[in-house]
PDB file of C-alpha atoms in Angstrom:
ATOM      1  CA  UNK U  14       1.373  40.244  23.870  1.00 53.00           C
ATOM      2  CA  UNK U  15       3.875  39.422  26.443  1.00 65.00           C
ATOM      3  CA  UNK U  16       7.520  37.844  25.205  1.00 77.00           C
ATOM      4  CA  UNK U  17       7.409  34.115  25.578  1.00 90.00           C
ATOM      5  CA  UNK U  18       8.539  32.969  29.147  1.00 91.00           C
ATOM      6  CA  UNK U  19      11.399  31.082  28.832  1.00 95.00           C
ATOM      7  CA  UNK U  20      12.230  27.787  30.531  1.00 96.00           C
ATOM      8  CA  UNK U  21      15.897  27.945  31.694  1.00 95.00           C
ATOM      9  CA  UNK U  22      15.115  24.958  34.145  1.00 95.00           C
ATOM     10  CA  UNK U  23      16.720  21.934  32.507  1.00 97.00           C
ATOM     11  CA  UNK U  24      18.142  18.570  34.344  1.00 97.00           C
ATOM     12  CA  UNK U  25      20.399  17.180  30.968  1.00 98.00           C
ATOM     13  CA  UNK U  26      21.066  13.628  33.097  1.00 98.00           C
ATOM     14  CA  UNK U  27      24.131  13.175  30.830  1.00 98.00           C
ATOM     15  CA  UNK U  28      24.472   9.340  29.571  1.00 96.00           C
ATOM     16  CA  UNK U  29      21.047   8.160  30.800  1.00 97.00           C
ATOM     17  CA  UNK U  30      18.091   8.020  28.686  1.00 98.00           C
ATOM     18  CA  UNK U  31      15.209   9.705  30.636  1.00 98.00           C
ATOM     19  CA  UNK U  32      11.195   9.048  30.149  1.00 98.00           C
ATOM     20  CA  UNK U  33       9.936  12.113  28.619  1.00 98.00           C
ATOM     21  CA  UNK U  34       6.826  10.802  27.273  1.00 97.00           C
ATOM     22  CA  UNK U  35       5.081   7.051  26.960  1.00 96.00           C
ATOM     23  CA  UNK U  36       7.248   5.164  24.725  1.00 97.00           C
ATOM     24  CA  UNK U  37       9.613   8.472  24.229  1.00 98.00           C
ATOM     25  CA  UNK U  38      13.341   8.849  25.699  1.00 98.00           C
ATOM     26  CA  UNK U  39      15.587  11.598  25.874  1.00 98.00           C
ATOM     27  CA  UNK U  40      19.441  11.449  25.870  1.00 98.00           C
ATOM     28  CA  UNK U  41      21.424  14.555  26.412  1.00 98.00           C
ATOM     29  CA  UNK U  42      24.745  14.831  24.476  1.00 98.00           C
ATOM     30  CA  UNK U  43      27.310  16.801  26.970  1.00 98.00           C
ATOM     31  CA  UNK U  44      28.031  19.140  24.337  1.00 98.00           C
ATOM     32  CA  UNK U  45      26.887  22.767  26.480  1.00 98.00           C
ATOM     33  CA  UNK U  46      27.386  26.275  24.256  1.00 94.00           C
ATOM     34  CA  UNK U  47      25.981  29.130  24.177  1.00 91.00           C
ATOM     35  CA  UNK U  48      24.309  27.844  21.111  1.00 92.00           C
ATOM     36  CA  UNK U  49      23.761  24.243  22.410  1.00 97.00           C
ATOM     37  CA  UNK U  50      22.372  25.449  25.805  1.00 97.00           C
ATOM     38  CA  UNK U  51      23.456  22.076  28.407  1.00 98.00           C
ATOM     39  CA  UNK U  52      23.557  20.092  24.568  1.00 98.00           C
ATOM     40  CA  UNK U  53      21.992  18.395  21.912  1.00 98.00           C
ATOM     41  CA  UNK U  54      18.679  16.071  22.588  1.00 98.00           C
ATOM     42  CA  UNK U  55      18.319  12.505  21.166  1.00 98.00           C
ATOM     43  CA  UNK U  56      14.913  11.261  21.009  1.00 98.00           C
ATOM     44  CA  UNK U  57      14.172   7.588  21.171  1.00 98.00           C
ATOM     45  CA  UNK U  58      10.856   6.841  20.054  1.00 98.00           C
ATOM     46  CA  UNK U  59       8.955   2.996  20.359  1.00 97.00           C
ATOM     47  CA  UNK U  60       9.522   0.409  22.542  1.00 94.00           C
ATOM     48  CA  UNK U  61      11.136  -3.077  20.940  1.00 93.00           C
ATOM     49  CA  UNK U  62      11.527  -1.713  17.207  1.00 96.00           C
ATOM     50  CA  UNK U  63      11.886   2.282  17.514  1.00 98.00           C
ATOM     51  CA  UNK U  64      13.414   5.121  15.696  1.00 98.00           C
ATOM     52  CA  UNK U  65      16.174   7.857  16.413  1.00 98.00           C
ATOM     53  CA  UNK U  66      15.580  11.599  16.187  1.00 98.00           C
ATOM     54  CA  UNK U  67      18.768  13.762  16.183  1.00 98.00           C
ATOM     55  CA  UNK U  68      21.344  11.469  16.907  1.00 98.00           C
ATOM     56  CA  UNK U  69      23.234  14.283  17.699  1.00 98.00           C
ATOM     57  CA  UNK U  70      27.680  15.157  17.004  1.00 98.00           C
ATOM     58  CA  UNK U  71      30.468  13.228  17.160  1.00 97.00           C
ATOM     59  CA  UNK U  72      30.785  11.976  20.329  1.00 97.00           C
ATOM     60  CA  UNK U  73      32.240   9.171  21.783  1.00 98.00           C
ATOM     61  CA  UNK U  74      30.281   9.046  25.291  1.00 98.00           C
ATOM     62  CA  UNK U  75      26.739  10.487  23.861  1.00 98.00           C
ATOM     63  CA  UNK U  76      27.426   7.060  20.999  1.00 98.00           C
ATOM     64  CA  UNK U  77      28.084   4.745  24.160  1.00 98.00           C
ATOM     65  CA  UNK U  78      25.136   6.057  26.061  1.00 98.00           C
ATOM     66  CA  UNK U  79      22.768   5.585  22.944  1.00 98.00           C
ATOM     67  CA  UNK U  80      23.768   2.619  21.972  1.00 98.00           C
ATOM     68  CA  UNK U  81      23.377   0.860  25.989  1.00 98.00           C
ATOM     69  CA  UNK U  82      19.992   2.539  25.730  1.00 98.00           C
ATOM     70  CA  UNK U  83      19.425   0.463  22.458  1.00 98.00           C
ATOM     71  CA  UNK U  84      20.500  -2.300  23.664  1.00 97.00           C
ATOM     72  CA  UNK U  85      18.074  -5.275  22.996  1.00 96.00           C
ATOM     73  CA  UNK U  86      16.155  -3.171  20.647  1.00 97.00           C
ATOM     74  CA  UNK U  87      15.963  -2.935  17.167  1.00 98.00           C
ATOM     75  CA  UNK U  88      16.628   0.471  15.439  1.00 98.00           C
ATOM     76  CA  UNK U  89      14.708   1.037  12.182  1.00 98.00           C
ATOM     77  CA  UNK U  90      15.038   4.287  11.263  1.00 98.00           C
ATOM     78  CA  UNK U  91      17.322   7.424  12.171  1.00 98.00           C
ATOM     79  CA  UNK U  92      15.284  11.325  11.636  1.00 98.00           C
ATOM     80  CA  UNK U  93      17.455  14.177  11.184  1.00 98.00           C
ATOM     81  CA  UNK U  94      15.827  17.653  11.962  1.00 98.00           C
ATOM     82  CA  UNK U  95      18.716  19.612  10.350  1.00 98.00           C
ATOM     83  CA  UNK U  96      22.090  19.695   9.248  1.00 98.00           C
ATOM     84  CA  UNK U  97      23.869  20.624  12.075  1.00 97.00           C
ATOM     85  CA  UNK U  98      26.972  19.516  13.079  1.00 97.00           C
ATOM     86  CA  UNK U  99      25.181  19.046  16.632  1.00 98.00           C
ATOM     87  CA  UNK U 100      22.392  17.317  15.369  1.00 98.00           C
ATOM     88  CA  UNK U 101      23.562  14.661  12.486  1.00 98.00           C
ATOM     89  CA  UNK U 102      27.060  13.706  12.127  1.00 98.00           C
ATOM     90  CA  UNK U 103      26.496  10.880  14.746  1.00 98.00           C
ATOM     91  CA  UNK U 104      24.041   9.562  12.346  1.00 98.00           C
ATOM     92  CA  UNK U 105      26.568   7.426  10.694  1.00 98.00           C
ATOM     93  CA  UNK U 106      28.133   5.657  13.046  1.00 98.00           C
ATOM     94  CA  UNK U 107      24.725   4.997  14.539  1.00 98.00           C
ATOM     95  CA  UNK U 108      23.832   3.404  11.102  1.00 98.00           C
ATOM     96  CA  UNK U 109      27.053   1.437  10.834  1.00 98.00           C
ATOM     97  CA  UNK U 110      25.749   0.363  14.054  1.00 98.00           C
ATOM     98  CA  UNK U 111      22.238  -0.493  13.903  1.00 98.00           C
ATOM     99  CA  UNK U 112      21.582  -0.964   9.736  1.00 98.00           C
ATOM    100  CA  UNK U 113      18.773   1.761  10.166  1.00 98.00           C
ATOM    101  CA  UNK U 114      17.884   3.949   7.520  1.00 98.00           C
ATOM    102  CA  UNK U 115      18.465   7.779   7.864  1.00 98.00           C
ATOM    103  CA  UNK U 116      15.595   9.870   6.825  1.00 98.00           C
ATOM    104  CA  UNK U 117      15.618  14.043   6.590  1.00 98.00           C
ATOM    105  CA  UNK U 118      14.659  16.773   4.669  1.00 98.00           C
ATOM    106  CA  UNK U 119      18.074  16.465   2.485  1.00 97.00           C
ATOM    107  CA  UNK U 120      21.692  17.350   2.597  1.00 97.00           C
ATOM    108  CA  UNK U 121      22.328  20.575   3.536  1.00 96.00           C
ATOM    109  CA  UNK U 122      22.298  24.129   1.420  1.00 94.00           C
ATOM    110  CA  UNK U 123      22.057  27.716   2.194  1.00 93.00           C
ATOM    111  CA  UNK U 124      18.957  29.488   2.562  1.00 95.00           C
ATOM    112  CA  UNK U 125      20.098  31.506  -0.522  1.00 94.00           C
ATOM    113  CA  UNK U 126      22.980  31.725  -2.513  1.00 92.00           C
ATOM    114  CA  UNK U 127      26.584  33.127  -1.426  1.00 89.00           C
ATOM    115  CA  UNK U 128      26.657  36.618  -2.902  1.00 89.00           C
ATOM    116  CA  UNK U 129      29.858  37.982  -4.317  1.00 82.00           C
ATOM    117  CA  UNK U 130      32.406  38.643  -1.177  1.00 81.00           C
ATOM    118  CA  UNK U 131      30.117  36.957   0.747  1.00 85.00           C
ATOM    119  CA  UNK U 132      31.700  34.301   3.593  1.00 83.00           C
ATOM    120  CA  UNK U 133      28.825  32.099   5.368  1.00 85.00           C
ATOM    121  CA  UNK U 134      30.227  32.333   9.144  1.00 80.00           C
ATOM    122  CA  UNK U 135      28.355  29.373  10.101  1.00 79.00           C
ATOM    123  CA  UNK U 136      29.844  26.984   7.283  1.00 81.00           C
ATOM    124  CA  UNK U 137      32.012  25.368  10.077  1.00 86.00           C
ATOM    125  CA  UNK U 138      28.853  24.298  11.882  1.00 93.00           C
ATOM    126  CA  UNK U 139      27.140  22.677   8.722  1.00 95.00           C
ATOM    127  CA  UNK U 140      27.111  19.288   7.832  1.00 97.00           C
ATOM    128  CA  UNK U 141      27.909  18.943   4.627  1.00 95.00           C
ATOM    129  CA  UNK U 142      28.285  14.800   4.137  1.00 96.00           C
ATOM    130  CA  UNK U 143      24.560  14.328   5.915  1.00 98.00           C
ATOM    131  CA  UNK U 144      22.577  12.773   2.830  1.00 98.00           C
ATOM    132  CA  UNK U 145      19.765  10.646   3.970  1.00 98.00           C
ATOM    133  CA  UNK U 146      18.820   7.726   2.748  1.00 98.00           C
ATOM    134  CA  UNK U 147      15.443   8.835   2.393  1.00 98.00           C
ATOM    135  CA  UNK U 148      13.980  12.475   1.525  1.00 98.00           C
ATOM    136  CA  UNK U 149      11.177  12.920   2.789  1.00 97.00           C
ATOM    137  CA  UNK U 150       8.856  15.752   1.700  1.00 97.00           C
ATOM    138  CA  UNK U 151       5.976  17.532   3.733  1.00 98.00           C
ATOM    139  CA  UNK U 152       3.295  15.680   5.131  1.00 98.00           C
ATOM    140  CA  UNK U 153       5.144  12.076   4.779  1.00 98.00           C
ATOM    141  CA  UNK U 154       4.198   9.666   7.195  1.00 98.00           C
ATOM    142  CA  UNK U 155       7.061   6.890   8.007  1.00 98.00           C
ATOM    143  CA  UNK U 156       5.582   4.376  10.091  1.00 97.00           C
ATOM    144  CA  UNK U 157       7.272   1.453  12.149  1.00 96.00           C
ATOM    145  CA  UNK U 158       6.406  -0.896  14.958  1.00 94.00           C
ATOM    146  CA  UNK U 159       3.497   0.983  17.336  1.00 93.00           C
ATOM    147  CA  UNK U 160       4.452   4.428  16.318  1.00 97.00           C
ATOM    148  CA  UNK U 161       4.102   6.779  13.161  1.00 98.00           C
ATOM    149  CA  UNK U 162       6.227  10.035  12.504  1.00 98.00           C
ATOM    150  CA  UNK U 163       4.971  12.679   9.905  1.00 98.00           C
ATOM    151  CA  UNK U 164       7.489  15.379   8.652  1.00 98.00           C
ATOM    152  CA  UNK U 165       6.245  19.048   8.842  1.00 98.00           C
ATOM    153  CA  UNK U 166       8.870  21.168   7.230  1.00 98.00           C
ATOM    154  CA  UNK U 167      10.057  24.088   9.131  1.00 98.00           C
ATOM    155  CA  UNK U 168      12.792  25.923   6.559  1.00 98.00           C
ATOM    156  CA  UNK U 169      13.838  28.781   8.650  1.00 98.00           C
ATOM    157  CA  UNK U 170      17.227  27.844  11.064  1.00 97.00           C
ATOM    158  CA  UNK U 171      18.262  26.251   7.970  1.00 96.00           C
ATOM    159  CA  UNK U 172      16.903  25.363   4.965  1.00 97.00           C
ATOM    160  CA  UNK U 173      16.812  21.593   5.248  1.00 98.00           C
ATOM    161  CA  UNK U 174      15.040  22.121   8.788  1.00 98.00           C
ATOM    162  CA  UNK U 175      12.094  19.748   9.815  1.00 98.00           C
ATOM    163  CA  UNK U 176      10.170  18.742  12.727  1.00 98.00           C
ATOM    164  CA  UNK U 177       8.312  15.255  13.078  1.00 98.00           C
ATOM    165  CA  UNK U 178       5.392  14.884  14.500  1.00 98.00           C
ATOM    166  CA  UNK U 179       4.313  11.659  16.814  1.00 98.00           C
ATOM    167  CA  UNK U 180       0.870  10.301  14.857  1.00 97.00           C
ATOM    168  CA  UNK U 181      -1.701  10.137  17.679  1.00 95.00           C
ATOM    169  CA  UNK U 182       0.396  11.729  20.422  1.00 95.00           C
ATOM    170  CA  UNK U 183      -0.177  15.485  19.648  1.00 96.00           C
ATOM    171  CA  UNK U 184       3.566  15.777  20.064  1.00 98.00           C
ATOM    172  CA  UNK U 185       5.585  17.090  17.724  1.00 98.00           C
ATOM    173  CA  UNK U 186      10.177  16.956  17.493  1.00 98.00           C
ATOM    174  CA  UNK U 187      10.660  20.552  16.860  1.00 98.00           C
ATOM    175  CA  UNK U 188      14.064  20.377  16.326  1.00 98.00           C
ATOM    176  CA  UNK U 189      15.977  23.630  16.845  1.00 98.00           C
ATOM    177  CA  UNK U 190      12.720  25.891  15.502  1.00 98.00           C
ATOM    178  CA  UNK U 191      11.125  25.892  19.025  1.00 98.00           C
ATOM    179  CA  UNK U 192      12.420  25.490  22.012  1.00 98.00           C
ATOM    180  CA  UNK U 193      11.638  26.665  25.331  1.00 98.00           C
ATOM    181  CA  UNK U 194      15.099  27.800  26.553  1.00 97.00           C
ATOM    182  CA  UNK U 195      15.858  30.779  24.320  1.00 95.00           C
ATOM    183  CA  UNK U 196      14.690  31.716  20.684  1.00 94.00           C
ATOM    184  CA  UNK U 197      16.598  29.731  17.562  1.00 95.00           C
ATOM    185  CA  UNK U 198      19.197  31.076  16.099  1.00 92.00           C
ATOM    186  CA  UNK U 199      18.159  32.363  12.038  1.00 95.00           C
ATOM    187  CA  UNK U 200      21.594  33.335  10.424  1.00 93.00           C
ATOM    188  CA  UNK U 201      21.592  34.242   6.448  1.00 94.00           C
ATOM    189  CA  UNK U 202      22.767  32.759   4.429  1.00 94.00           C
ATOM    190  CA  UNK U 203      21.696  29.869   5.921  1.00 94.00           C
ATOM    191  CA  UNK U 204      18.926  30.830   7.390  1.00 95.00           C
ATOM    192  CA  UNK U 205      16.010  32.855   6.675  1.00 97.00           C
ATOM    193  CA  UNK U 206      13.677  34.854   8.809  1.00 97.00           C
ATOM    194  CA  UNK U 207      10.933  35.221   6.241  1.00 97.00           C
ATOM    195  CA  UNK U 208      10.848  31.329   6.012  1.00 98.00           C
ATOM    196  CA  UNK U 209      10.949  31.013   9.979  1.00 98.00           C
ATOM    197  CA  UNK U 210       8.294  33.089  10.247  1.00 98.00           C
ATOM    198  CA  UNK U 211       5.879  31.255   7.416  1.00 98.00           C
ATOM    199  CA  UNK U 212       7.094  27.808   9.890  1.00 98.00           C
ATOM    200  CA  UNK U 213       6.160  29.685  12.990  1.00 98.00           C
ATOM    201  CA  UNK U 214       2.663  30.268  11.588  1.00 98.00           C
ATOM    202  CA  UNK U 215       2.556  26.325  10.275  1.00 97.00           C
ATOM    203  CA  UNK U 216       3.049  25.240  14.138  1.00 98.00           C
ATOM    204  CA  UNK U 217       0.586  28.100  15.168  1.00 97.00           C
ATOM    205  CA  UNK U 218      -1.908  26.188  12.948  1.00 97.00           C
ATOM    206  CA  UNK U 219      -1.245  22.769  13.965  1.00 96.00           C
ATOM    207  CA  UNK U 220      -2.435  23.044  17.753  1.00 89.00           C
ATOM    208  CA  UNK U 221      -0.132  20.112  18.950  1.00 97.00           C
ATOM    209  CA  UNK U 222      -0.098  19.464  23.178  1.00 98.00           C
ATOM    210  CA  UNK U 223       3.815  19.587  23.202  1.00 98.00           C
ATOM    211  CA  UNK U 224       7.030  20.252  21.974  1.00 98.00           C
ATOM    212  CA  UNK U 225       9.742  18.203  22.084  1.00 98.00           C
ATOM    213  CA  UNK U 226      12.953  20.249  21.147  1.00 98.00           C
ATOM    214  CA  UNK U 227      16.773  20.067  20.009  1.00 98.00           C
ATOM    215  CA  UNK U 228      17.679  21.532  22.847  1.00 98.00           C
ATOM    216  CA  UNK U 229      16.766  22.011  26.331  1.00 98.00           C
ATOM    217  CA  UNK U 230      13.227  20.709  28.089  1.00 98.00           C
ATOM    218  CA  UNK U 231       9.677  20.908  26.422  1.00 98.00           C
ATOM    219  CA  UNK U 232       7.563  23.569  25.632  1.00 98.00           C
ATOM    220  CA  UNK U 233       4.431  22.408  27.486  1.00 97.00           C
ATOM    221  CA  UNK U 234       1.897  25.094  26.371  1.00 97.00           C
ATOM    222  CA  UNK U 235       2.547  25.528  22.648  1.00 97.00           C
ATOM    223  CA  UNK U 236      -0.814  27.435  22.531  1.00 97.00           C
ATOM    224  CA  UNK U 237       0.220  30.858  24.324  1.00 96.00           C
ATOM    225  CA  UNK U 238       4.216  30.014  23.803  1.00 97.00           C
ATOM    226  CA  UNK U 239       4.402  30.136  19.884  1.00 97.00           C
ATOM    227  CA  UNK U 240       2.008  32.913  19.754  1.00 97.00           C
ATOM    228  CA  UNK U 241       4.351  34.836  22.310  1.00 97.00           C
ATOM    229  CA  UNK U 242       7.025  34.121  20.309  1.00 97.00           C
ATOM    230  CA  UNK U 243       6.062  35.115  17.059  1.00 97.00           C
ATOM    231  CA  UNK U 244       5.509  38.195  19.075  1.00 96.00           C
ATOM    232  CA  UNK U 245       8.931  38.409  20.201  1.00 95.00           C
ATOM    233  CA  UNK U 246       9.866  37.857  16.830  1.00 96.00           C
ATOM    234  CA  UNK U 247       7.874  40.698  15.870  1.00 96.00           C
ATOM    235  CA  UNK U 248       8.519  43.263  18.516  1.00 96.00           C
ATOM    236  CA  UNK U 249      12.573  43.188  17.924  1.00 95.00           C
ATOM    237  CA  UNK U 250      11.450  43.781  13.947  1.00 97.00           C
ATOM    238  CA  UNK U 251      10.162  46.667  15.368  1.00 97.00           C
ATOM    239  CA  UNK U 252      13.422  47.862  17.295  1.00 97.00           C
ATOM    240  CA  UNK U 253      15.273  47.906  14.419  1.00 98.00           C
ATOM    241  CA  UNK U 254      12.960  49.852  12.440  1.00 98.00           C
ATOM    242  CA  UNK U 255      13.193  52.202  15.284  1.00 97.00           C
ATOM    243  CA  UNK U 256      16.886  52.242  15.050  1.00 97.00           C
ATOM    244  CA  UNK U 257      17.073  52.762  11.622  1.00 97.00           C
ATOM    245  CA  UNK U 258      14.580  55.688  12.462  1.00 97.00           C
ATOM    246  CA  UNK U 259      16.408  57.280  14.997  1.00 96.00           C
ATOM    247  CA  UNK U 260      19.308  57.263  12.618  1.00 96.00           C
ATOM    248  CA  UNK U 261      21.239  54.455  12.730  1.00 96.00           C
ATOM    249  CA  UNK U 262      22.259  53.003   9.638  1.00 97.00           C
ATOM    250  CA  UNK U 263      24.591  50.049  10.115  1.00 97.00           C
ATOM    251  CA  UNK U 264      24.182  47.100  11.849  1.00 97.00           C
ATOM    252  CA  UNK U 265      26.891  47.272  14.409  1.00 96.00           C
ATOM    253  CA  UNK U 266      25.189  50.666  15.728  1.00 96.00           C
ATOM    254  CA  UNK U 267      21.823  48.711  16.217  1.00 97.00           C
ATOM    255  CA  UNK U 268      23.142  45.982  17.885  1.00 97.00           C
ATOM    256  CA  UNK U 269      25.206  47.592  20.574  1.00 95.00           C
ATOM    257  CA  UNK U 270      21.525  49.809  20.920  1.00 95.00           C
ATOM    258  CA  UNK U 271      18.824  46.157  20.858  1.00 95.00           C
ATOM    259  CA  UNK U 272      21.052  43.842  22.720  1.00 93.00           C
ATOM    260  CA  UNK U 273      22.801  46.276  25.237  1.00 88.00           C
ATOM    261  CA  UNK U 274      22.202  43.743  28.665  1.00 87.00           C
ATOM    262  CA  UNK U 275      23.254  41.020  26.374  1.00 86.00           C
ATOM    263  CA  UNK U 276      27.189  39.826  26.468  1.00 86.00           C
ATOM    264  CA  UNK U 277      28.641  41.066  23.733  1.00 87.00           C
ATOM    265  CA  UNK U 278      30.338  37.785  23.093  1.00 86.00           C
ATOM    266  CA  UNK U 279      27.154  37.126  21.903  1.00 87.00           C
ATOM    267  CA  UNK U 280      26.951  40.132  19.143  1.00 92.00           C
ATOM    268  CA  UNK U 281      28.301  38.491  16.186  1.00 91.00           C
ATOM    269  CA  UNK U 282      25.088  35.502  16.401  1.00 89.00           C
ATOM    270  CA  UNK U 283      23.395  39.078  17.500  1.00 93.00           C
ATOM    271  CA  UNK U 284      24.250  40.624  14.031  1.00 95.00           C
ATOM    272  CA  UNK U 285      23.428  37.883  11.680  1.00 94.00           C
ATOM    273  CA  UNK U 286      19.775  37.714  13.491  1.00 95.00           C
ATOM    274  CA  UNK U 287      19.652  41.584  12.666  1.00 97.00           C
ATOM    275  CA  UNK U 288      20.890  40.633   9.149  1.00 97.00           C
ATOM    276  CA  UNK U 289      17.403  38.064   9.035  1.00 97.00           C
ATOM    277  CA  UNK U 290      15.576  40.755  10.018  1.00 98.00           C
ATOM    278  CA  UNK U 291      16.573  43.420   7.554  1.00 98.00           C
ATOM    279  CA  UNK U 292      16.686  40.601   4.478  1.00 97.00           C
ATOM    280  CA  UNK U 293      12.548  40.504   5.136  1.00 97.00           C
ATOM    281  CA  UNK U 294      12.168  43.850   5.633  1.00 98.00           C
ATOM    282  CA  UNK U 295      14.010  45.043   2.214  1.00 97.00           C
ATOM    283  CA  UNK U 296      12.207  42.246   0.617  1.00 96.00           C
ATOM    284  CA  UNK U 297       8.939  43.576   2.061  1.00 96.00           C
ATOM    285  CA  UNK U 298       9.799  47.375   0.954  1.00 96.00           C
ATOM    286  CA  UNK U 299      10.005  48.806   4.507  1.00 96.00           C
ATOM    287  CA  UNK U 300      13.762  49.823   4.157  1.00 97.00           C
ATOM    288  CA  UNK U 301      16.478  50.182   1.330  1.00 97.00           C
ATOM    289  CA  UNK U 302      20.233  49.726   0.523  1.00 96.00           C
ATOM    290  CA  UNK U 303      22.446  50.496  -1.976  1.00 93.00           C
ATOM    291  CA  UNK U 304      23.615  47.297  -3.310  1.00 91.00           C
ATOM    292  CA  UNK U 305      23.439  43.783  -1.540  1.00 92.00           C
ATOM    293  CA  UNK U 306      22.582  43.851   1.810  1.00 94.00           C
ATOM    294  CA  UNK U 307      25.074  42.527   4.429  1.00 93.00           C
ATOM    295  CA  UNK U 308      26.673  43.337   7.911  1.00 93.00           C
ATOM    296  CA  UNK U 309      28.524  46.289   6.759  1.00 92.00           C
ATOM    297  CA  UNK U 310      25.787  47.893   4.647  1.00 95.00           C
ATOM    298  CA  UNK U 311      23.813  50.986   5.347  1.00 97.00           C
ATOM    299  CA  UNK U 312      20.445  51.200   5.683  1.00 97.00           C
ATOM    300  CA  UNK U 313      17.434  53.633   5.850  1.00 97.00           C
ATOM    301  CA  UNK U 314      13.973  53.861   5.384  1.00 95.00           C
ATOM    302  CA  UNK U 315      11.846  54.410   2.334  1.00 88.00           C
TER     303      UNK U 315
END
């Protein structure tokens, strides 16, 4: 199977809300990275009583444009996909705002534990005073005036991560696991690509009509797209068993050898997805280490 074919074709209409779906409305958050692609989607969801998905960072002029998009309506609940200091911190003001209760999957944690020497290089982009009012676990339903949202946990780009999906609607909030831009970042200790992989398969199951992510426009053929990219996924599993085979053993070596037409600004994110990678495989018994596995181990195969 073919690599999924990205979207790169994105219009972010920066401080307007924009009709995405019947009774759903996007606002872009002009916070563009390399991460972030042109910045963080807000989802508003109902008509005269609705919820928030993702209110999205600190920002003065992504608050201003939510709120006048608000105006007149009431605000019931706020959804938080993940932890992300792109996705939730705006939460509370929007609360102090509205009196709407934040729901996610709960505050955020690593993937797995620190281990000894360890530093978690994406602690600067965590939110770590996100606690939602509620928790919801998988399979929830929290209902409110003509619409429905149903959490389907998607652990994987963190640990907290979760997608909603839109009762009746076959549409789902993917968050930051999907999107049709560029794959999601999975960065231990944070993340985990064992667990994005099990959430992959979840959304493979689930059949929904679109995708409505974190970042960037929707994925409008779920059906061949997550497939594809669980082949992606796959396929670059396989390049680094083939550069461990042709006899590279650190990281660093298979990087500059996977990603060599990609900008090597980019080879840090580039090492930590490697990192994913080789957590699964020693867990699956396809390679070894001696000791704890990190970006300066060495590796081979059994």
């Amino acid at each position: 199977m073919e690599s999924p074919a990205f979207d790169l074709a994105f219009e972010p209409a920066y401080g307007r809300a924009v009709p995405v779906a019947p009774g759903v409305e996007r606002i872009t958050a002009e916070n563009p990275g390399p991460f972030t692609f042109y910045g963080t989607n807000s989802y508003i969801v109902g008509a005269a009583s609705v919820a928030v998905i993702d209110p999205g960072p600190e920002d003065e002029a992504h608050f201003q444009a939510l709120m006048a998009a608000l105006r007149g309506r009431e605000v019931t609940h706020i959804f938080v996909s993940h932890t992300h200091r792109d996705h939730s911190p705006l939460s509370r003001r929007l609360q102090a705002a509205t009196g709407a209760v934040t729901v996610g999957q709960g505050p955020h944690r690593p993937a797995r534990p620190l281990r000894a020497g360890e530093i978690n290089p994406f602690s600067e982009s965590s939110d770590l005073d996100f606690v939602p009012d509620l928790t919801i676990g998988d399979g929830e339903t929290i209902a409110g005036d003509g619409w429905a949202l149903t959490s389907v946990l998607t652990p994987g780009h963190t640990a907290n991560h979760a997608a909603f999906a839109l009762e009746g609607r076959d549409i789902l909030f993917s968050g930051d696991h999907v999107m049709a831009w560029s794959t999601s970042i999975v960065a231990p200790p944070d993340g985990s690509m064992a667990d994005y992989m099990a959430s992959l398969e979840r959304l493979i199951a689930r059949e929904d009509g679109l995708l409505l992510p974190g970042h960037g426009g929707p994925v409008t053929a779920p059906a061949s797209f997550l497939p594809a990219l669980k082949a992606h996924r796959l396929k670059r599993e396989q390049a680094i068993l083939t550069r461990i085979r042709a006899g590279d053993r650190e990281i660093a070596e298979m990087v500059k050898a996977i990603y060599s037409d990609t900008d090597p600004k980019l080879y840090g994110a580039a090492a930590l997805s490697v990192l994913a990678h080789i957590e699964d495989l020693l867990e699956r018994g396809e390679i070894a280490t001696d000791g704890p596995p990190s970006l300066a181990a060495t590796y081979r195969l059994l």
